[in-house]
Amino acid sequence: MTTNQVLIGLGLIVVLAVGSQLLAGRLRIPALIVLLPVGFAAGALIDDVDPQQLLGASFSPLVSLAVAVILYDAGLGLDLGRFKGHNRRVVSRLIWIGVPVTWLLCAALAIPLLGMSRQAAVTLGAILVVSGPTVVGPLLSLVRPEDRLQHILVWEGSLIDPVGGILGALVFHGVVAGTHHSPAHAIGGFAASVVTGVVGGVAGAAVLWGLFRVVRPGEVLGTTAQLAAVVGVAAFCDVLREDAGLIAAVLMGLFVANVSRIDVPVRREFFETLVSLIIGLLFTSISATVTPASLRHVVLPALGLAAFLVLAVRPLVAAVSTIGTDLSRGERSFIGWMAPRGIVAAATASTFTSGLVAEHIGGAAKILPATFVVIVATVTLYGLTAAPVARLLGVVRRSRSRPLLVGGAPWVVDLGSTLRSTGMEVLMWAGQEQQRHRIRQAGIELAAGEMLATATGGGAEWEGITAVYFLTEEDDFNALAAAILRGGIEGPVHRVGPAAGSHGVMAPYIGGETLFGPRLTGPALARKHEEGAAVVALPAGGPVPPGSDLLFVVRRGERLEPVTGGSAPRPEQGDTLVLLTPPRDAEAPA
């Protein structure tokens, strides 16, 4: 290809990838529903976007390294220390029972349905066990199921990506190693790949540990150092044993996230942006490699395989995984109707197909087009039906606010109790044990102690939170935490204003709207409360004690709207006013 053709092809892939994601966001549908057909159509119509022609032999290694970055990011979000509670049993079963059941049943049907050899079918089954948060997350944000279901499905998606990536790599190496050699040689090659990946992951985590203990780079260099370490370790492992880098990348992420002595600064926004771009580029380019001719004899059998996975395998896995739990029938049924396939399936299929075809594995050429059809079918089906199915089963979360109040001063706990009295699901966090005890005594749900440490990670703890209000006595903490968290979660982030004439390091200089206006600062609210002021909830349109200050308006449907320095919500009939009323002595006439 000429230089001009390469430039045009690369430019088109980037534009189509980002443009498809923008269009999907505008239409409020999962990006994959747009990315897959756009990439396929572009590949069928324009030869210049075929990545195998653009990049040649380097396409497969680049895909492998890109997947390594995605899996490392998934590992970073996999803090097993916070994986606890009554939902853990369900999620564990969905992984450790669901993965082998899905793998074996899918492989068993693929042999007669797609006319594959046993080796190709086993590889396809391993590829199609994965789902992943990059697919499940956008679907759940549209459906908004109950918090419990949200947590279970997010954790399953976060765990199954690395587990499926490891399984796919191990099966691929096992199949390739057993093609031309004895079983003993195959087992040896399989073990060598595992050992290479594990050693690489441990070595990469050790390098990061040493780097951040000795050099102590800042957040920007620390983030790029992680990216360089992941790419470097994955590439080196792939040189020693093909695709062992996927194992190393997953283990590096797991080590960094779960070993307490590795204190790694990271800009998760950078990784989220990078992963989003990688996903768009991979889906567009991989879809472009699927030709209409390759689908000719695969579409109908692959649709049959997708129907089998959706209608038989997933409901079976969900039923077995929820036996003996307190999940309702609707919750169990919805878990059985949520297992879309995503980027890891597409990328591993693209990576493994060429290697198996080179080894002359029967039916290996059908792995990529079959995976493409299953991804399109599952994402489209779940994307279009998940919301109505959730409503039919009665598992949709009510469209009410679930605010997180950060702070444990008496007036903040009083505010939390008042909001809770309106029917709202209030969550509170405080750092001091005395304040946490005060919150517990008030009967308000207390967030995990390490919750704010993972604020930008998008973890399961943040699912369902609609707004965050920083109300601590430390003005600089409120300002800095709000600035960091803003944009990291769905919903607004506000802080109480600092005292007039504050000489804080950051609070007076960080922009953004503050709560309640310039007069009701944090110290002023604490002082008024100590003097006898109270936070109460009263119906709109009724009598309001003189001298009261409006803090929030609770709309019908339990939506919370705060008073800020720049605006105040206008109460309507049926709303509830959350007010700071003056002390009783101040209300009495002179």
Coordinates of C-alpha atoms in Angstrom, one line a residue:
M1 CA 0.0 0.0 0.0
T2 CA 1.1 3.6 -0.7
T3 CA 1.7 6.1 2.0
N4 CA -1.4 8.0 1.1
Q5 CA -3.5 4.8 1.4
V6 CA -2.1 4.0 4.8
L7 CA -2.8 7.5 6.1
I8 CA -6.3 7.4 4.7
G9 CA -6.9 3.9 6.2
L10 CA -5.6 4.8 9.6
G11 CA -7.5 8.1 9.7
L12 CA -10.7 6.4 8.7
I13 CA -10.4 3.8 11.4
V14 CA -9.9 6.4 14.1
V15 CA -12.7 8.6 12.8
L16 CA -15.2 5.7 12.4
A17 CA -14.3 4.3 15.9
V18 CA -14.8 7.6 17.8
G19 CA -17.7 8.7 15.6
S20 CA -19.5 5.4 16.3
Q21 CA -19.0 5.9 20.0
L22 CA -20.3 9.4 19.9
L23 CA -23.3 8.3 17.9
A24 CA -24.0 5.5 20.3
G25 CA -23.8 7.9 23.3
R26 CA -26.2 10.3 21.5
L27 CA -28.6 7.4 20.9
R28 CA -28.1 6.0 24.4
I29 CA -27.3 2.5 23.1
P30 CA -24.2 0.3 23.7
A31 CA -21.4 1.4 21.5
L32 CA -20.9 -2.1 20.2
I33 CA -24.2 -2.0 18.4
V34 CA -22.8 0.8 16.2
L35 CA -19.1 -0.2 16.1
L36 CA -19.6 -3.7 14.8
P37 CA -21.8 -3.0 11.7
V38 CA -19.8 0.2 10.9
G39 CA -16.5 -1.7 10.9
F40 CA -17.9 -4.6 8.9
A41 CA -19.4 -2.2 6.3
A42 CA -16.2 -0.2 6.1
G43 CA -14.2 -3.4 5.5
A44 CA -16.6 -4.6 2.8
L45 CA -16.7 -1.3 1.0
I46 CA -13.2 0.2 1.5
D47 CA -10.0 -1.9 1.1
D48 CA -7.9 0.8 2.8
V49 CA -9.4 0.1 6.3
D50 CA -8.4 -3.6 6.3
P51 CA -5.9 -3.6 9.2
Q52 CA -4.2 -6.7 7.8
Q53 CA -3.3 -4.8 4.7
L54 CA -2.5 -1.6 6.6
L55 CA -0.3 -3.2 9.3
G56 CA 0.5 -6.6 7.8
A57 CA 2.1 -9.0 10.2
S58 CA 2.2 -6.4 13.0
F59 CA -1.6 -6.4 13.3
S60 CA -1.9 -9.5 15.5
P61 CA 0.9 -8.5 17.9
L62 CA -0.7 -5.0 18.2
V63 CA -4.0 -6.5 19.0
S64 CA -2.4 -8.7 21.6
L65 CA -0.7 -5.7 23.3
A66 CA -3.9 -3.7 23.2
V67 CA -5.8 -6.5 24.9
A68 CA -3.1 -6.7 27.5
V69 CA -3.7 -3.0 28.3
I70 CA -7.5 -3.7 28.6
L71 CA -6.9 -6.7 30.9
Y72 CA -4.4 -4.8 33.0
D73 CA -7.0 -2.1 33.5
A74 CA -9.6 -4.7 34.4
G75 CA -7.2 -6.2 36.9
L76 CA -6.7 -2.7 38.5
G77 CA -10.4 -2.6 39.2
L78 CA -10.4 -6.0 40.8
D79 CA -9.9 -5.3 44.5
L80 CA -10.6 -8.7 46.0
G81 CA -10.3 -7.3 49.5
R82 CA -13.6 -5.4 48.9
F83 CA -15.3 -8.4 47.3
K84 CA -17.5 -9.4 50.3
G85 CA -21.0 -9.5 51.5
H86 CA -24.0 -11.7 50.8
N87 CA -23.6 -11.3 47.0
R88 CA -20.2 -12.9 47.0
R89 CA -21.6 -16.4 46.8
V90 CA -23.6 -15.6 43.7
V91 CA -20.7 -13.9 41.9
S92 CA -18.3 -16.7 42.8
R93 CA -20.6 -19.3 41.4
L94 CA -21.2 -17.3 38.2
I95 CA -17.5 -17.4 37.6
W96 CA -16.3 -20.8 38.8
I97 CA -19.4 -22.7 37.7
G98 CA -20.5 -20.5 34.8
V99 CA -17.1 -20.4 33.0
P100 CA -16.6 -24.2 32.7
V101 CA -20.3 -24.9 32.0
T102 CA -20.4 -22.3 29.3
W103 CA -17.1 -23.4 27.8
L104 CA -18.0 -27.1 27.6
L105 CA -21.6 -26.7 26.4
C106 CA -20.6 -24.2 23.8
A107 CA -17.8 -26.3 22.5
A108 CA -20.0 -29.4 22.4
L109 CA -22.6 -27.7 20.2
A110 CA -20.1 -25.9 18.0
I111 CA -18.7 -29.2 16.7
P112 CA -21.9 -30.4 14.9
L113 CA -23.4 -27.0 14.3
L114 CA -20.4 -25.2 12.7
G115 CA -18.6 -28.3 11.5
M116 CA -15.5 -27.6 13.5
S117 CA -12.8 -29.9 14.8
R118 CA -12.7 -30.6 18.5
Q119 CA -9.7 -28.3 18.9
A120 CA -11.3 -25.4 17.2
A121 CA -14.6 -25.9 19.1
V122 CA -12.8 -26.0 22.4
T123 CA -11.0 -22.7 21.5
L124 CA -14.3 -21.1 20.4
G125 CA -15.9 -22.2 23.7
A126 CA -13.1 -20.6 25.7
I127 CA -13.4 -17.4 23.8
L128 CA -17.1 -17.1 24.3
V129 CA -17.2 -17.4 28.1
V130 CA -16.2 -13.8 28.6
S131 CA -18.6 -10.8 29.0
G132 CA -16.8 -7.9 30.6
P133 CA -17.5 -4.6 32.2
T134 CA -17.0 -2.7 29.0
V135 CA -20.2 -4.3 27.7
V136 CA -22.2 -4.9 30.9
G137 CA -21.6 -1.4 32.3
P138 CA -23.2 0.6 29.5
L139 CA -26.2 -1.8 29.4
L140 CA -26.8 -1.5 33.1
S141 CA -26.5 2.3 33.0
L142 CA -29.4 2.2 30.5
V143 CA -31.5 -0.3 32.4
R144 CA -30.8 0.9 36.0
P145 CA -31.7 -2.3 37.8
E146 CA -31.9 -2.6 41.5
D147 CA -28.6 -2.0 43.4
R148 CA -28.2 -5.6 44.3
L149 CA -28.4 -6.8 40.7
Q150 CA -26.1 -3.9 39.6
H151 CA -23.4 -5.0 42.1
I152 CA -23.6 -8.7 41.1
L153 CA -23.4 -8.1 37.4
V154 CA -20.7 -5.5 37.6
W155 CA -18.6 -7.8 39.8
E156 CA -19.2 -10.7 37.5
G157 CA -18.2 -8.7 34.4
S158 CA -15.1 -7.3 36.2
L159 CA -14.0 -10.8 37.2
I160 CA -14.8 -12.8 34.1
D161 CA -12.7 -10.7 31.8
P162 CA -9.3 -11.7 33.3
V163 CA -10.5 -15.2 34.0
G164 CA -11.7 -15.7 30.4
G165 CA -8.6 -14.1 29.1
I166 CA -6.4 -16.5 31.0
L167 CA -8.6 -19.5 30.0
G168 CA -8.5 -18.5 26.3
A169 CA -4.7 -18.1 26.3
L170 CA -4.2 -21.4 28.1
V171 CA -6.6 -23.3 25.8
F172 CA -4.9 -21.8 22.7
H173 CA -1.5 -22.8 23.9
G174 CA -2.7 -26.2 24.8
V175 CA -4.3 -26.7 21.3
V176 CA -1.2 -25.4 19.5
A177 CA 1.2 -27.4 21.6
G178 CA -0.7 -30.6 21.0
T179 CA -1.0 -30.4 17.2
H180 CA 2.2 -32.0 16.1
H181 CA 3.6 -33.4 19.3
S182 CA 3.0 -36.1 21.9
P183 CA 0.7 -35.4 24.8
A184 CA 3.7 -35.1 27.1
H185 CA 5.1 -32.4 24.9
A186 CA 1.8 -30.7 24.8
I187 CA 1.5 -30.6 28.6
G188 CA 5.0 -29.3 28.8
G189 CA 4.3 -26.4 26.3
F190 CA 1.0 -25.6 28.2
A191 CA 2.9 -25.5 31.5
A192 CA 5.6 -23.3 29.9
S193 CA 3.1 -20.7 28.8
V194 CA 1.5 -20.6 32.2
V195 CA 4.9 -20.3 34.0
T196 CA 6.0 -17.6 31.5
G197 CA 2.9 -15.5 32.1
V198 CA 3.0 -15.9 35.9
V199 CA 6.7 -15.1 36.1
G200 CA 6.2 -12.1 33.8
G201 CA 3.3 -10.8 35.9
V202 CA 5.2 -11.2 39.1
A203 CA 8.3 -9.6 37.6
G204 CA 6.2 -6.7 36.2
A205 CA 4.6 -6.1 39.5
A206 CA 7.9 -6.2 41.3
V207 CA 9.4 -3.6 38.8
L208 CA 6.5 -1.3 39.5
W209 CA 6.9 -1.8 43.3
G210 CA 10.6 -1.0 43.1
L211 CA 10.0 2.0 40.8
F212 CA 7.4 3.6 43.0
R213 CA 9.4 2.9 46.2
V214 CA 12.7 4.3 44.9
V215 CA 12.0 6.8 42.1
R216 CA 8.5 7.9 43.4
P217 CA 7.3 9.5 40.2
G218 CA 4.3 11.8 40.2
E219 CA 0.8 10.8 39.0
V220 CA 1.5 11.6 35.3
L221 CA 4.8 9.8 35.0
G222 CA 3.5 7.0 37.3
T223 CA 0.6 6.4 35.0
T224 CA 2.8 6.3 31.8
A225 CA 5.3 4.1 33.7
Q226 CA 2.5 1.6 34.3
L227 CA 1.5 1.6 30.6
A228 CA 5.1 1.1 29.6
A229 CA 5.6 -1.7 32.1
V230 CA 2.4 -3.5 30.9
V231 CA 3.3 -3.2 27.2
G232 CA 6.9 -4.1 27.8
V233 CA 6.2 -7.2 30.0
A234 CA 3.4 -8.4 27.7
A235 CA 5.7 -8.0 24.6
F236 CA 8.6 -9.8 26.3
C237 CA 6.4 -12.7 27.5
D238 CA 4.9 -13.0 24.0
V239 CA 8.4 -13.3 22.6
L240 CA 9.1 -16.2 24.9
R241 CA 5.7 -17.9 24.6
E242 CA 3.0 -16.5 22.2
D243 CA 0.1 -14.8 24.1
A244 CA 1.6 -15.4 27.5
G245 CA 1.6 -11.6 27.8
L246 CA -2.2 -11.7 28.3
I247 CA -1.7 -13.8 31.5
A248 CA 1.1 -11.5 32.6
A249 CA -1.0 -8.4 32.1
V250 CA -3.9 -9.7 34.1
L251 CA -1.7 -10.8 37.0
M252 CA 0.1 -7.4 37.0
G253 CA -3.2 -5.7 37.4
L254 CA -4.3 -8.1 40.1
F255 CA -1.0 -7.7 42.0
V256 CA -1.0 -3.9 41.8
A257 CA -4.6 -3.7 43.0
N258 CA -4.4 -6.3 45.8
V259 CA -0.9 -6.1 47.3
S260 CA -1.0 -3.5 50.0
R261 CA 2.7 -2.6 49.7
I262 CA 2.4 -1.5 46.1
D263 CA 1.3 2.1 46.4
V264 CA 0.9 3.1 42.7
P265 CA -0.3 6.5 41.7
V266 CA -2.6 6.3 38.7
R267 CA -4.7 8.6 36.7
R268 CA -7.7 6.3 36.1
E269 CA -9.2 8.9 33.8
F270 CA -6.2 8.3 31.5
F271 CA -6.7 4.6 31.5
E272 CA -10.4 4.9 31.0
T273 CA -9.9 7.2 28.0
L274 CA -7.2 5.0 26.5
V275 CA -9.2 1.8 27.0
S276 CA -12.3 3.4 25.4
L277 CA -10.2 4.4 22.4
I278 CA -8.6 1.0 22.2
I279 CA -12.0 -0.7 22.3
G280 CA -13.3 1.5 19.5
L281 CA -10.2 0.9 17.3
L282 CA -10.2 -2.8 18.0
F283 CA -13.9 -3.4 17.2
T284 CA -13.8 -1.3 14.1
S285 CA -10.6 -2.9 12.8
I286 CA -11.4 -6.4 13.8
S287 CA -14.9 -6.1 12.2
A288 CA -13.3 -4.9 9.0
T289 CA -11.4 -8.2 8.7
V290 CA -14.6 -10.2 8.7
T291 CA -15.6 -10.5 5.0
P292 CA -19.0 -11.2 3.6
A293 CA -17.6 -14.3 2.1
S294 CA -16.5 -15.7 5.5
L295 CA -20.0 -15.2 6.9
R296 CA -21.7 -17.0 4.0
H297 CA -21.9 -20.4 5.7
V298 CA -21.5 -19.3 9.3
V299 CA -24.3 -16.8 10.0
L300 CA -27.2 -19.2 10.6
P301 CA -25.2 -21.8 12.6
A302 CA -23.6 -19.0 14.7
L303 CA -27.0 -17.5 15.3
G304 CA -28.1 -20.9 16.5
L305 CA -25.1 -21.0 18.8
A306 CA -26.0 -17.6 20.1
A307 CA -29.6 -18.6 20.8
F308 CA -28.3 -21.7 22.6
L309 CA -26.1 -19.5 24.8
V310 CA -28.8 -17.0 25.5
L311 CA -31.8 -19.3 26.0
A312 CA -30.3 -22.4 27.5
V313 CA -26.7 -22.0 28.9
R314 CA -27.0 -18.6 30.6
P315 CA -30.4 -19.4 32.4
L316 CA -28.9 -22.8 33.5
V317 CA -25.8 -21.0 34.9
A318 CA -27.9 -18.4 36.6
A319 CA -30.2 -21.0 38.1
V320 CA -27.4 -23.1 39.5
S321 CA -25.5 -20.1 40.8
T322 CA -28.4 -18.7 42.7
I323 CA -29.6 -21.9 44.4
G324 CA -29.8 -21.4 48.2
T325 CA -29.6 -17.6 48.0
D326 CA -32.2 -15.0 49.0
L327 CA -32.5 -13.5 45.5
S328 CA -36.0 -13.2 44.3
R329 CA -37.4 -15.0 41.3
G330 CA -37.2 -11.7 39.3
E331 CA -33.6 -11.1 40.3
R332 CA -32.6 -14.6 39.3
S333 CA -34.4 -14.4 36.0
F334 CA -32.7 -11.1 35.1
I335 CA -29.2 -12.5 35.9
G336 CA -30.2 -15.3 33.5
W337 CA -30.9 -12.6 30.8
M338 CA -27.6 -10.7 30.9
A339 CA -24.5 -12.1 29.4
P340 CA -23.4 -10.1 26.3
R341 CA -20.1 -10.8 24.7
G342 CA -17.6 -8.0 24.2
I343 CA -14.1 -6.8 23.3
V344 CA -12.0 -9.6 24.9
A345 CA -14.0 -12.2 22.9
A346 CA -13.4 -10.3 19.7
A347 CA -9.8 -9.5 20.3
T348 CA -8.8 -13.1 21.4
A349 CA -10.7 -14.5 18.5
S350 CA -8.8 -12.3 16.1
T351 CA -5.5 -13.2 17.8
F352 CA -6.0 -16.9 18.0
T353 CA -7.7 -17.6 14.6
S354 CA -4.6 -16.9 12.5
G355 CA -2.4 -19.1 14.7
L356 CA -4.8 -22.0 14.6
V357 CA -5.3 -21.6 10.8
A358 CA -1.5 -21.7 10.4
E359 CA -1.5 -25.0 12.4
H360 CA -4.2 -26.4 10.0
I361 CA -6.8 -26.9 12.7
G362 CA -10.1 -28.0 11.1
G363 CA -12.7 -25.2 11.2
A364 CA -10.3 -22.6 12.7
A365 CA -11.2 -20.1 10.0
K366 CA -14.8 -20.0 11.3
I367 CA -13.8 -18.9 14.8
L368 CA -13.6 -15.2 14.1
P369 CA -16.7 -14.9 11.9
A370 CA -18.7 -17.1 14.4
T371 CA -17.5 -14.9 17.3
F372 CA -18.4 -11.8 15.4
V373 CA -22.0 -13.1 14.8
V374 CA -22.4 -14.1 18.5
I375 CA -21.2 -10.7 19.7
V376 CA -23.6 -8.8 17.3
A377 CA -26.5 -11.1 18.3
T378 CA -26.0 -11.0 22.0
V379 CA -25.2 -7.2 22.3
T380 CA -28.2 -6.3 20.0
L381 CA -30.6 -8.7 21.8
Y382 CA -29.7 -7.7 25.3
G383 CA -29.3 -4.0 24.3
L384 CA -32.9 -3.9 23.0
T385 CA -34.6 -6.2 25.5
A386 CA -32.8 -5.7 28.8
A387 CA -34.8 -2.6 29.9
P388 CA -38.3 -4.0 29.1
V389 CA -37.3 -7.4 30.6
A390 CA -36.2 -5.6 33.8
R391 CA -39.5 -3.7 34.0
L392 CA -41.5 -6.9 33.3
L393 CA -39.6 -8.7 36.2
G394 CA -40.0 -5.8 38.5
V395 CA -36.3 -5.3 39.1
V396 CA -35.8 -1.7 37.9
R397 CA -34.5 0.7 40.4
R398 CA -36.9 3.5 41.3
S399 CA -35.9 6.8 39.8
R400 CA -35.0 8.3 43.2
S401 CA -31.8 9.8 44.4
R402 CA -29.3 7.9 46.4
P403 CA -27.0 10.6 47.7
L404 CA -23.6 10.0 49.4
L405 CA -23.0 12.5 52.3
V406 CA -19.3 12.7 53.2
G407 CA -18.9 13.9 56.8
G408 CA -19.9 12.9 60.3
A409 CA -20.5 16.2 62.2
P410 CA -23.8 16.3 64.1
W411 CA -25.5 18.6 61.6
V412 CA -24.5 16.3 58.7
V413 CA -25.9 13.2 60.5
D414 CA -29.1 15.3 61.2
L415 CA -29.3 16.1 57.5
G416 CA -28.8 12.4 56.6
S417 CA -31.6 11.3 58.9
T418 CA -34.0 14.0 57.6
L419 CA -33.3 12.9 54.0
R420 CA -33.8 9.3 55.0
S421 CA -37.1 10.2 56.5
T422 CA -38.3 11.3 53.1
G423 CA -37.8 7.7 51.8
M424 CA -34.5 8.3 50.2
E425 CA -31.7 5.7 50.3
V426 CA -29.0 7.8 52.0
L427 CA -25.4 6.6 52.2
M428 CA -22.8 8.3 54.4
W429 CA -19.0 8.2 54.8
A430 CA -16.7 9.5 57.5
G431 CA -13.1 9.0 58.3
Q432 CA -13.1 9.3 62.1
E433 CA -14.3 6.3 64.1
Q434 CA -16.3 8.6 66.4
Q435 CA -18.2 10.0 63.5
R436 CA -18.8 6.6 61.9
H437 CA -20.2 5.4 65.3
R438 CA -22.6 8.4 65.2
I439 CA -23.8 7.5 61.7
R440 CA -24.4 3.9 62.8
Q441 CA -26.4 5.0 65.8
A442 CA -28.6 7.1 63.5
G443 CA -29.4 4.0 61.5
I444 CA -27.9 5.3 58.3
E445 CA -26.1 3.0 55.9
L446 CA -22.3 3.5 56.3
A447 CA -20.0 3.3 53.3
A448 CA -16.9 1.1 53.4
G449 CA -13.9 2.8 55.0
E450 CA -11.8 2.6 51.8
M451 CA -14.6 3.8 49.5
L452 CA -13.2 7.2 48.7
A453 CA -9.7 5.7 48.0
T454 CA -11.3 4.1 44.9
A455 CA -13.4 7.1 43.9
T456 CA -12.1 7.4 40.3
G457 CA -12.0 3.6 39.8
G458 CA -15.6 3.2 38.9
G459 CA -15.9 0.2 41.3
A460 CA -19.0 -1.6 42.3
E461 CA -19.3 0.5 45.5
W462 CA -20.2 3.6 43.4
E463 CA -22.9 1.9 41.4
G464 CA -26.3 3.6 42.0
I465 CA -25.0 6.7 43.7
T466 CA -26.6 9.7 42.1
A467 CA -24.9 12.6 43.8
V468 CA -22.0 13.3 46.2
Y469 CA -22.0 16.0 48.8
F470 CA -18.7 16.8 50.7
L471 CA -19.7 18.2 54.1
T472 CA -16.7 17.6 56.3
E473 CA -15.1 20.2 58.6
E474 CA -11.9 20.3 56.4
D475 CA -12.5 22.8 53.7
D476 CA -9.4 21.8 51.7
F477 CA -10.4 18.2 51.8
N478 CA -13.9 19.0 50.5
A479 CA -12.5 21.2 47.7
L480 CA -9.8 18.7 46.6
A481 CA -12.0 15.6 46.9
A482 CA -14.8 17.3 44.9
A483 CA -12.3 18.4 42.2
I484 CA -10.9 14.8 41.9
L485 CA -14.3 13.0 41.9
R486 CA -16.1 15.4 39.7
G487 CA -16.6 13.6 36.3
G488 CA -15.5 10.3 37.8
I489 CA -19.1 9.3 38.7
E490 CA -22.5 9.8 37.2
G491 CA -24.3 12.7 38.8
P492 CA -23.3 16.0 40.4
V493 CA -20.6 16.5 43.0
H494 CA -20.9 19.5 45.4
R495 CA -19.1 20.7 48.5
V496 CA -20.1 23.0 51.4
G497 CA -18.5 26.4 51.2
P498 CA -15.5 27.4 53.2
A499 CA -15.8 30.1 55.9
A500 CA -15.7 33.7 54.6
G501 CA -12.1 34.9 54.5
S502 CA -10.8 31.4 54.7
H503 CA -7.0 31.0 54.4
G504 CA -7.1 27.4 53.3
V505 CA -4.5 26.1 50.8
M506 CA -7.0 25.1 48.1
A507 CA -10.6 25.7 49.2
P508 CA -10.7 29.5 48.4
Y509 CA -9.2 28.9 44.9
I510 CA -10.9 25.8 43.5
G511 CA -13.9 26.7 41.4
G512 CA -17.2 25.0 41.1
E513 CA -20.6 25.7 42.8
T514 CA -20.8 25.3 46.5
L515 CA -23.8 24.3 48.5
F516 CA -26.3 26.6 50.2
G517 CA -24.9 29.9 49.1
P518 CA -22.1 32.1 50.6
R519 CA -23.9 32.7 53.9
L520 CA -24.4 29.0 54.9
T521 CA -20.8 27.8 55.0
G522 CA -19.7 24.7 56.8
P523 CA -18.7 26.5 60.0
A524 CA -21.9 28.5 60.0
L525 CA -24.0 25.4 59.6
A526 CA -22.2 23.7 62.5
R527 CA -22.5 26.7 64.7
K528 CA -26.2 27.1 64.0
H529 CA -26.8 23.5 64.7
E530 CA -24.9 23.7 68.0
E531 CA -27.1 26.6 69.0
G532 CA -30.3 24.5 68.5
A533 CA -31.1 24.8 64.8
A534 CA -32.5 21.6 63.3
V535 CA -32.8 20.1 59.8
V536 CA -36.5 19.2 59.1
A537 CA -38.6 18.1 56.1
L538 CA -41.8 19.9 55.4
P539 CA -44.3 19.7 52.5
A540 CA -44.1 22.4 49.9
G541 CA -46.9 24.9 50.1
G542 CA -47.4 24.6 53.9
P543 CA -46.3 26.9 56.7
V544 CA -42.5 27.4 57.0
P545 CA -41.0 28.6 60.3
P546 CA -39.7 32.1 60.0
G547 CA -35.9 32.5 59.6
S548 CA -35.6 29.0 58.0
D549 CA -33.1 28.3 55.2
L550 CA -33.8 26.1 52.3
L551 CA -31.2 23.4 51.8
F552 CA -32.8 20.8 49.4
V553 CA -36.0 20.2 47.5
V554 CA -37.1 16.6 47.3
R555 CA -39.2 16.2 44.1
R556 CA -42.0 13.8 43.6
G557 CA -40.4 10.5 42.9
E558 CA -37.7 11.2 45.5
R559 CA -35.3 13.2 43.3
L560 CA -33.0 15.4 45.3
E561 CA -32.2 18.9 44.1
P562 CA -29.8 21.1 46.2
V563 CA -29.6 24.8 46.8
T564 CA -26.3 26.0 45.4
G565 CA -24.5 29.3 45.3
G566 CA -25.7 29.9 41.8
S567 CA -29.2 28.6 41.8
A568 CA -32.1 27.5 44.0
P569 CA -34.7 24.9 42.9
R570 CA -38.3 26.2 42.8
P571 CA -40.6 24.1 44.9
E572 CA -43.8 22.7 43.3
Q573 CA -46.9 21.2 44.7
G574 CA -46.2 17.7 46.1
D575 CA -42.5 18.4 46.7
T576 CA -40.8 18.2 50.1
L577 CA -38.6 21.0 51.5
V578 CA -35.5 20.2 53.5
L579 CA -35.0 23.2 55.8
L580 CA -32.6 24.4 58.4
T581 CA -34.9 25.9 61.0
P582 CA -33.7 28.3 63.7
P583 CA -33.7 27.4 67.4
R584 CA -37.0 27.5 69.1
D585 CA -36.1 30.6 71.1
A586 CA -35.3 32.4 67.8
E587 CA -38.7 31.5 66.4
A588 CA -40.6 32.9 69.4
P589 CA -41.9 36.5 69.0
A590 CA -40.0 39.2 70.9

